[in-house]
mmCIF file of C-alpha atoms in Angstrom:
data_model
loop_
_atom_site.group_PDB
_atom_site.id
_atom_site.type_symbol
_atom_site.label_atom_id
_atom_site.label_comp_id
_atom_site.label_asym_id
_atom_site.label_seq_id
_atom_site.Cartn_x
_atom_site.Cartn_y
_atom_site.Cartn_z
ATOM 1 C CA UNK C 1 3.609 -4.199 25.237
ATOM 2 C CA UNK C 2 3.316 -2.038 22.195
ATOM 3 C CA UNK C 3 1.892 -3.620 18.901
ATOM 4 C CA UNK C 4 4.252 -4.187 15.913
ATOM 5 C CA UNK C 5 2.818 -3.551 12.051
ATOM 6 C CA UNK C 6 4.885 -4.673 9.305
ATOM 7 C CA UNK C 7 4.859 -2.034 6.416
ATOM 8 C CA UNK C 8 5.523 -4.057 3.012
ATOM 9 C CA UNK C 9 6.809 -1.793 0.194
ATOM 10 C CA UNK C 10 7.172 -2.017 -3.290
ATOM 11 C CA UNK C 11 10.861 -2.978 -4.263
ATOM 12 C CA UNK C 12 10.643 -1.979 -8.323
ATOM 13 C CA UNK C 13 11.686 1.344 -9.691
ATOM 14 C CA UNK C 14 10.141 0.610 -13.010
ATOM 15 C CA UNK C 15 7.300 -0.932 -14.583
ATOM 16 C CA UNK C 16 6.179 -1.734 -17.779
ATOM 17 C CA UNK C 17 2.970 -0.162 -19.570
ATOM 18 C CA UNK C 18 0.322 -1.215 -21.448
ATOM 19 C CA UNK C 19 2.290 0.132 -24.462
ATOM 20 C CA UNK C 20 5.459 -2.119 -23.766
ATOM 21 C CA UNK C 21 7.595 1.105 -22.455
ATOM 22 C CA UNK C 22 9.118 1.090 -19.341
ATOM 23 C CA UNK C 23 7.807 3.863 -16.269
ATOM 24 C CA UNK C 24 10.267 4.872 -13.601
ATOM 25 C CA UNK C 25 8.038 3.884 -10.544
ATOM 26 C CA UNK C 26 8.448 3.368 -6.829
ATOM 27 C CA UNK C 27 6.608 4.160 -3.691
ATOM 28 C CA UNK C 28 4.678 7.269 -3.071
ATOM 29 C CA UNK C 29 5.934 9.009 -0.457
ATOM 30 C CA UNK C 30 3.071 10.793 1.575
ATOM 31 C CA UNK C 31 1.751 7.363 1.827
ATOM 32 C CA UNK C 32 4.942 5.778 3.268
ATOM 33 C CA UNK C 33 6.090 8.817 5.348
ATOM 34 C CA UNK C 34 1.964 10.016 7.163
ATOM 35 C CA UNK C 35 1.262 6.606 7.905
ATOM 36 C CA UNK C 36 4.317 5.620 9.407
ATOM 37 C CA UNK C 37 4.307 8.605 11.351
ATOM 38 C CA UNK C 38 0.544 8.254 12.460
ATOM 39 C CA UNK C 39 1.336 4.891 13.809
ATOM 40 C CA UNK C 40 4.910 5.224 15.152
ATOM 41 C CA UNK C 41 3.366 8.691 17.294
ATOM 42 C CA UNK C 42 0.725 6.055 18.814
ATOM 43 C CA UNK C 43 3.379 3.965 19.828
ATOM 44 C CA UNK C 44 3.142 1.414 17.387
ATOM 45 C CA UNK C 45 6.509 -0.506 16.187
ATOM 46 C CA UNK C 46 6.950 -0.204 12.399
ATOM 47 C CA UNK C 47 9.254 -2.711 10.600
ATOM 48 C CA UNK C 48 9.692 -2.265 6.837
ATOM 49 C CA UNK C 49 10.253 -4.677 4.716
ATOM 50 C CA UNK C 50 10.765 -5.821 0.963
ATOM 51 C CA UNK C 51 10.573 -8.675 -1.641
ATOM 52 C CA UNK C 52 14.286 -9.812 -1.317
ATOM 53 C CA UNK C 53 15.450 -6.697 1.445
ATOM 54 C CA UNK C 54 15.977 -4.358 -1.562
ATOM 55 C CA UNK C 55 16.178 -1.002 -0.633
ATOM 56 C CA UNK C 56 12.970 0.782 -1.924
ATOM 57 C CA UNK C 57 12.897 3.687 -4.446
ATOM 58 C CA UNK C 58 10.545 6.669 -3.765
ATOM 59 C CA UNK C 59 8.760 7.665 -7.088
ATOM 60 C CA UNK C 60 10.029 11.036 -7.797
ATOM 61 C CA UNK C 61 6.472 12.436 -8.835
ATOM 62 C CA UNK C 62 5.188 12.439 -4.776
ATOM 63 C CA UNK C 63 8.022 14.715 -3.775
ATOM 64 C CA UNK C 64 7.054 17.148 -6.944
ATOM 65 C CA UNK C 65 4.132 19.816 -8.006
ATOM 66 C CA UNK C 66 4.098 17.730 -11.244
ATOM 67 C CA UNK C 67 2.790 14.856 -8.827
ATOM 68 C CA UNK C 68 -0.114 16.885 -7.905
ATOM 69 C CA UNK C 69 2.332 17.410 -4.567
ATOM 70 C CA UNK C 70 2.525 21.325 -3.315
ATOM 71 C CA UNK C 71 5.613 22.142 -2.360
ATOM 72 C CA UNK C 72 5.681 22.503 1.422
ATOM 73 C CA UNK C 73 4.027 19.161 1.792
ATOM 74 C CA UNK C 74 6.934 17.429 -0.663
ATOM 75 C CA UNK C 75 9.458 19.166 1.423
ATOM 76 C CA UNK C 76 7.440 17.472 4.765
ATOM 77 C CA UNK C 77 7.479 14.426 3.225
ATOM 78 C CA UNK C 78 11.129 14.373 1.974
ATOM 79 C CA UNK C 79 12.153 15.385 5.921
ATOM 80 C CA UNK C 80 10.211 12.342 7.471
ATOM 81 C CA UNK C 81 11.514 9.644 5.013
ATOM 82 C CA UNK C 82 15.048 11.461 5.420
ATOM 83 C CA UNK C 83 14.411 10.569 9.352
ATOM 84 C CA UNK C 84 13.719 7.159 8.479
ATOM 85 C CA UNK C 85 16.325 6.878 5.939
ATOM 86 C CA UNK C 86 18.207 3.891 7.965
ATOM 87 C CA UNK C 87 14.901 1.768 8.552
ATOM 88 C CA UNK C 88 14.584 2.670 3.923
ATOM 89 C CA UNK C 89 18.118 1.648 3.442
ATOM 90 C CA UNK C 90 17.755 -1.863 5.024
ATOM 91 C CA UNK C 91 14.374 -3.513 5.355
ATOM 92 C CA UNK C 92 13.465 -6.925 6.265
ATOM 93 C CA UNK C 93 13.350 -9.445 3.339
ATOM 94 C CA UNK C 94 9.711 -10.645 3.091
ATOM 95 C CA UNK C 95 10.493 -14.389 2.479
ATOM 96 C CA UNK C 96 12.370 -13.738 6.109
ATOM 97 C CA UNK C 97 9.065 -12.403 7.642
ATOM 98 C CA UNK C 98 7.376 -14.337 10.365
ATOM 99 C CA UNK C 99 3.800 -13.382 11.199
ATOM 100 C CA UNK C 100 3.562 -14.647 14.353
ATOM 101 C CA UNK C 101 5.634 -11.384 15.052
ATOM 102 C CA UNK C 102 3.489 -8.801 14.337
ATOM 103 C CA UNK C 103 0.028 -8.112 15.173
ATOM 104 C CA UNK C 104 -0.902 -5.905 11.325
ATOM 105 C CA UNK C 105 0.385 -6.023 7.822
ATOM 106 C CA UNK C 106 0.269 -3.020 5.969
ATOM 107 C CA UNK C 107 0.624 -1.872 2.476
ATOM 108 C CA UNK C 108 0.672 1.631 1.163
ATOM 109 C CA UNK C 109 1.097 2.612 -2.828
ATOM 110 C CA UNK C 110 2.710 4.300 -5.388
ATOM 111 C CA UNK C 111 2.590 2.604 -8.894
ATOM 112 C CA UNK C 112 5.207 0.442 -7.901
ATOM 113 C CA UNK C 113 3.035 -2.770 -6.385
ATOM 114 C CA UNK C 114 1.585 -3.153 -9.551
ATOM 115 C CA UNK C 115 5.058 -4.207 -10.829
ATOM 116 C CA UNK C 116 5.662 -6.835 -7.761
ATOM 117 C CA UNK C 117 3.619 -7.239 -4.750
ATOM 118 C CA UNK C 118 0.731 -8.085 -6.908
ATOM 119 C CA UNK C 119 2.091 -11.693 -7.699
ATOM 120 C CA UNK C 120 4.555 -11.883 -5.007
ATOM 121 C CA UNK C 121 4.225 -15.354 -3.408
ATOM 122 C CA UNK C 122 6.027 -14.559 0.212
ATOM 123 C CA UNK C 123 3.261 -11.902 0.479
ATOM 124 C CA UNK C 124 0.646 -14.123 -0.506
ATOM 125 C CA UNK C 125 1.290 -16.259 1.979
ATOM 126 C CA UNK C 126 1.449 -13.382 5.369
ATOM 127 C CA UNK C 127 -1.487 -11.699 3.926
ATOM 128 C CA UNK C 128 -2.785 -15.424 3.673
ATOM 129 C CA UNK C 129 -1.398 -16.113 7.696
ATOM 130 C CA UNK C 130 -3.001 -12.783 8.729
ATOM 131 C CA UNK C 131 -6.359 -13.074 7.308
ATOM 132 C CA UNK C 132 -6.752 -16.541 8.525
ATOM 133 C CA UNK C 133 -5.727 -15.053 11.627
ATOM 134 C CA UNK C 134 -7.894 -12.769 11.886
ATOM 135 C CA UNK C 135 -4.850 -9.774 11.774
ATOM 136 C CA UNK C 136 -5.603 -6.558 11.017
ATOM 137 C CA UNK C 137 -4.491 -6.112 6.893
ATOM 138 C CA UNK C 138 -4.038 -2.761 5.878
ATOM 139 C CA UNK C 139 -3.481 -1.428 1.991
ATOM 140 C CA UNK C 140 -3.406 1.850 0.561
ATOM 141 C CA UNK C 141 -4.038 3.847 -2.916
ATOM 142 C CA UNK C 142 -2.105 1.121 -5.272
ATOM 143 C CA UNK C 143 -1.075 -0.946 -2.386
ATOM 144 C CA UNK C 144 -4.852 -2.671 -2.449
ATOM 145 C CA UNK C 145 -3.149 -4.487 -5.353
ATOM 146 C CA UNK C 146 -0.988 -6.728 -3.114
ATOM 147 C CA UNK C 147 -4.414 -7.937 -1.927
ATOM 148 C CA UNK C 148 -4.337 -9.801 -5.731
ATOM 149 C CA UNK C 149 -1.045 -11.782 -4.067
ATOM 150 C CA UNK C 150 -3.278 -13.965 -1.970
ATOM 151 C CA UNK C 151 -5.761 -16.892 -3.295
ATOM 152 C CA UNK C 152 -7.245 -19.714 -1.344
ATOM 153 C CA UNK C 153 -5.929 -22.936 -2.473
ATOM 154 C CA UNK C 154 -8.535 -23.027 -5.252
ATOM 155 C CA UNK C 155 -7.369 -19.948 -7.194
ATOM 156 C CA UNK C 156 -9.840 -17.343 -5.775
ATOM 157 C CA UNK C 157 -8.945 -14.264 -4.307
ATOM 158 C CA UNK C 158 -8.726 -14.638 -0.327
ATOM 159 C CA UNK C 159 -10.212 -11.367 -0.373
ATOM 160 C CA UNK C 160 -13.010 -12.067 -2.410
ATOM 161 C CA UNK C 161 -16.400 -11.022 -1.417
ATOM 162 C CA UNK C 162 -14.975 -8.163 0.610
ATOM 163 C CA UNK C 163 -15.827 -4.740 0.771
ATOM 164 C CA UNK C 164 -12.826 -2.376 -0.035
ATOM 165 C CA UNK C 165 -11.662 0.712 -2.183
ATOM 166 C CA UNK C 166 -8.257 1.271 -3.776
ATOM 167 C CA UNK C 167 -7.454 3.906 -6.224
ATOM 168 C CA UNK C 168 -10.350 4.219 -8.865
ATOM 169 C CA UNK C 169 -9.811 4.008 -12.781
ATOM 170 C CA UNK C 170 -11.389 7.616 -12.606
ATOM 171 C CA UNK C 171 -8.319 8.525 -10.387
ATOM 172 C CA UNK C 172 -6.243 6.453 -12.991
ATOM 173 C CA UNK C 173 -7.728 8.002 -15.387
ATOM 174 C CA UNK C 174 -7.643 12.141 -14.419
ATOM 175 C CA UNK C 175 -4.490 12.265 -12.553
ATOM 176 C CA UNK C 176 -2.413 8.477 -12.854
ATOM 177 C CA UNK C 177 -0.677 6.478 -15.956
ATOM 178 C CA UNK C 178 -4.143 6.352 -17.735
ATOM 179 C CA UNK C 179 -5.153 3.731 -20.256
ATOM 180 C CA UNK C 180 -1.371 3.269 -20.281
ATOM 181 C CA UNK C 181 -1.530 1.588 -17.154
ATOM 182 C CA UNK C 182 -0.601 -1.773 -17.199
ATOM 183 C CA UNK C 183 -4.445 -2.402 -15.835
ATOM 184 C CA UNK C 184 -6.822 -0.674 -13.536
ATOM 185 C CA UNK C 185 -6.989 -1.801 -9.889
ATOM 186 C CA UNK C 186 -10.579 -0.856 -9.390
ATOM 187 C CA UNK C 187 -11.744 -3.081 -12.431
ATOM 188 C CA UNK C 188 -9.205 -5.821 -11.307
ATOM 189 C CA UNK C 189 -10.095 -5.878 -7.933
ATOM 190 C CA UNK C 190 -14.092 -6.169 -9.109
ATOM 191 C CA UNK C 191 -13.025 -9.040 -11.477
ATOM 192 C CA UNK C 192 -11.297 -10.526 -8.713
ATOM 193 C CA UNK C 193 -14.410 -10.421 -6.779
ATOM 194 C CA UNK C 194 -13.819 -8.270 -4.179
ATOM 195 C CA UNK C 195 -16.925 -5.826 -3.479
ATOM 196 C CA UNK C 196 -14.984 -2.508 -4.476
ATOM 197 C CA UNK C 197 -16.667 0.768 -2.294
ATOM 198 C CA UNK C 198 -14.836 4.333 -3.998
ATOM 199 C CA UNK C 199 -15.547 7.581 -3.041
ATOM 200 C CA UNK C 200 -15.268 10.557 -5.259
ATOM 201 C CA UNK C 201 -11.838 11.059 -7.304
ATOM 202 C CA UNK C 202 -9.381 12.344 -4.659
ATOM 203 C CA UNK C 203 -11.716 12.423 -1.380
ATOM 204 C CA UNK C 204 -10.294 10.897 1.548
ATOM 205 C CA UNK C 205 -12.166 7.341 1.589
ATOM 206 C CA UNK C 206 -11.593 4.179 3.847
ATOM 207 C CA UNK C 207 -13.502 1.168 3.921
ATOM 208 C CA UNK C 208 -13.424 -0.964 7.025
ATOM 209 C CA UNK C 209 -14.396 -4.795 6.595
ATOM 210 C CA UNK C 210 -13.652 -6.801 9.549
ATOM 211 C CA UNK C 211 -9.900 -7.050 10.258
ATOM 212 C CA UNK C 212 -9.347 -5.497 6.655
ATOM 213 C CA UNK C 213 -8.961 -1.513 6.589
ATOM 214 C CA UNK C 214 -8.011 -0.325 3.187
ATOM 215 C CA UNK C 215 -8.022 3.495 1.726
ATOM 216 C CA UNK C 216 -8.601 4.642 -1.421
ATOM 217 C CA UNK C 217 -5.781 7.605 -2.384
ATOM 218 C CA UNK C 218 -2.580 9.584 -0.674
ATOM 219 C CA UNK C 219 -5.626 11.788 0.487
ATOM 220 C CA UNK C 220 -6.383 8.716 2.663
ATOM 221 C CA UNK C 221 -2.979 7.849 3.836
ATOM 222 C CA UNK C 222 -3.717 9.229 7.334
ATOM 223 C CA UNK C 223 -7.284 8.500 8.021
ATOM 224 C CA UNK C 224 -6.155 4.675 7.209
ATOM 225 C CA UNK C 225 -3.671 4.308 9.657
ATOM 226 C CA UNK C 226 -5.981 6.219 12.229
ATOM 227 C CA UNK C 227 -8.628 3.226 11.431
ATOM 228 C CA UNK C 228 -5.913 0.675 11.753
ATOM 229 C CA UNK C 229 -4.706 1.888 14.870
ATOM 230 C CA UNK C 230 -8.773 1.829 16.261
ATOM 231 C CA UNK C 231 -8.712 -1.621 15.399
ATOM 232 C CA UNK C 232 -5.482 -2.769 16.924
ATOM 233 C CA UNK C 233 -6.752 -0.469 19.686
ATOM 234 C CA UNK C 234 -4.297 1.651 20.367
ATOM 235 C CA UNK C 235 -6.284 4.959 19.022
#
């Protein structure tokens, strides 16, 4: 019986910046589109879903060269998510989602979970399920910062104490919103007290702890599903 992972994505399209503007947003597509096809070619049974079952928005900076994206790969990426367009157009609602159904949770990036995953209480409480579970919990690049969703009952992070990575502030800071960001993951995640591990700007870095596989960048988007995939054993 092959293993089911539920992808969350980011529902926003916008977010607001330090500066009190508003930042057209969404999810970034290599992230979305090489995982998902990394786990679906092992077999693995993908289910997206959504705060509410809102249709997600890909941020139009990962399909562009202004994104940092070359060309050909944008134009790879755009194909995939085009082949994957009807599982985009209708995802599971999270406050639907039932745990006991899947066997991984995972959560790639793009700006865009800054603006609602981080707070959103349905995915507290699966990431919550799963850990306690011992699940396999997965989060990429800006999708480490639906990790700040889920606190024990006393207010601390559940992933507190845990070694990780996410996107750095040097990332932030050379090639993201910079100090216009509405904070930096890296520094949250440390004040949080999760034991933050980052490789150099833009390397491809994962960080294994236990049941909880997390990489650092879109560089990492493969080489993070590859380690969740070991775990769930099905690599």
């Amino acid at each position: 019986m092959s293993k089911k992972i539920l992808m969350v994505v980011s529902g926003a399209d916008s977010m607001r910046l330090a500066d009190g503007s508003t930042h057209p947003t969404g999810y970034w597509a290599e992230e979305v589109a090489a995982s998902h096809q990394v786990l679906t070619a092992a077999g693995v049974q993908v289910s997206l879903a959504t705060p509410g079952g809102v249709r997600p928005t890909v941020d139009a900076l990962s399909l562009d060269e202004r994104g940092g994206v070359p060309k050909a790969d944008a134009q790879r990426f755009r194909t995939y998510l085009d082949g994957i367009a009807d599982q985009l157009a209708a995802p599971l609602a999270l406050s639907d989602v039932r745990l006991d159904d899947y066997d991984a949770v995972y959560l790639p990036g793009g700006h865009a979970p800054m603006a609602d995953l981080t707070s959103d209480t349905d995915l507290g409480r699966l990431l919550n399920e799963a850990d306690a579970a011992g699940r396999t919990v997965a989060a990429l690049c800006h999708g480490v910062a639906g990790l700040l969703s889920a606190e024990r009952q006393d207010g601390v992070l559940t992933f507190a104490g845990r070694a990780l990575t996410a996107f750095s502030d040097d990332e932030e800071r050379q090639g993201g919103l910079g100090d216009n960001v509405p904070y930096f993951l890296e520094s949250r995640l440390r004040e949080r007290g999760a034991v933050v591990e980052t490789g150099p700007a833009w390397s491809n870095t994962v960080v294994v702890d236990g049941n909880l596989v997390t990489g650092q960048n879109p560089q990492s988007s493969t080489a993070t599903a590859e380690a969740v995939l070991k775990l769930l054993g099905e690599s």
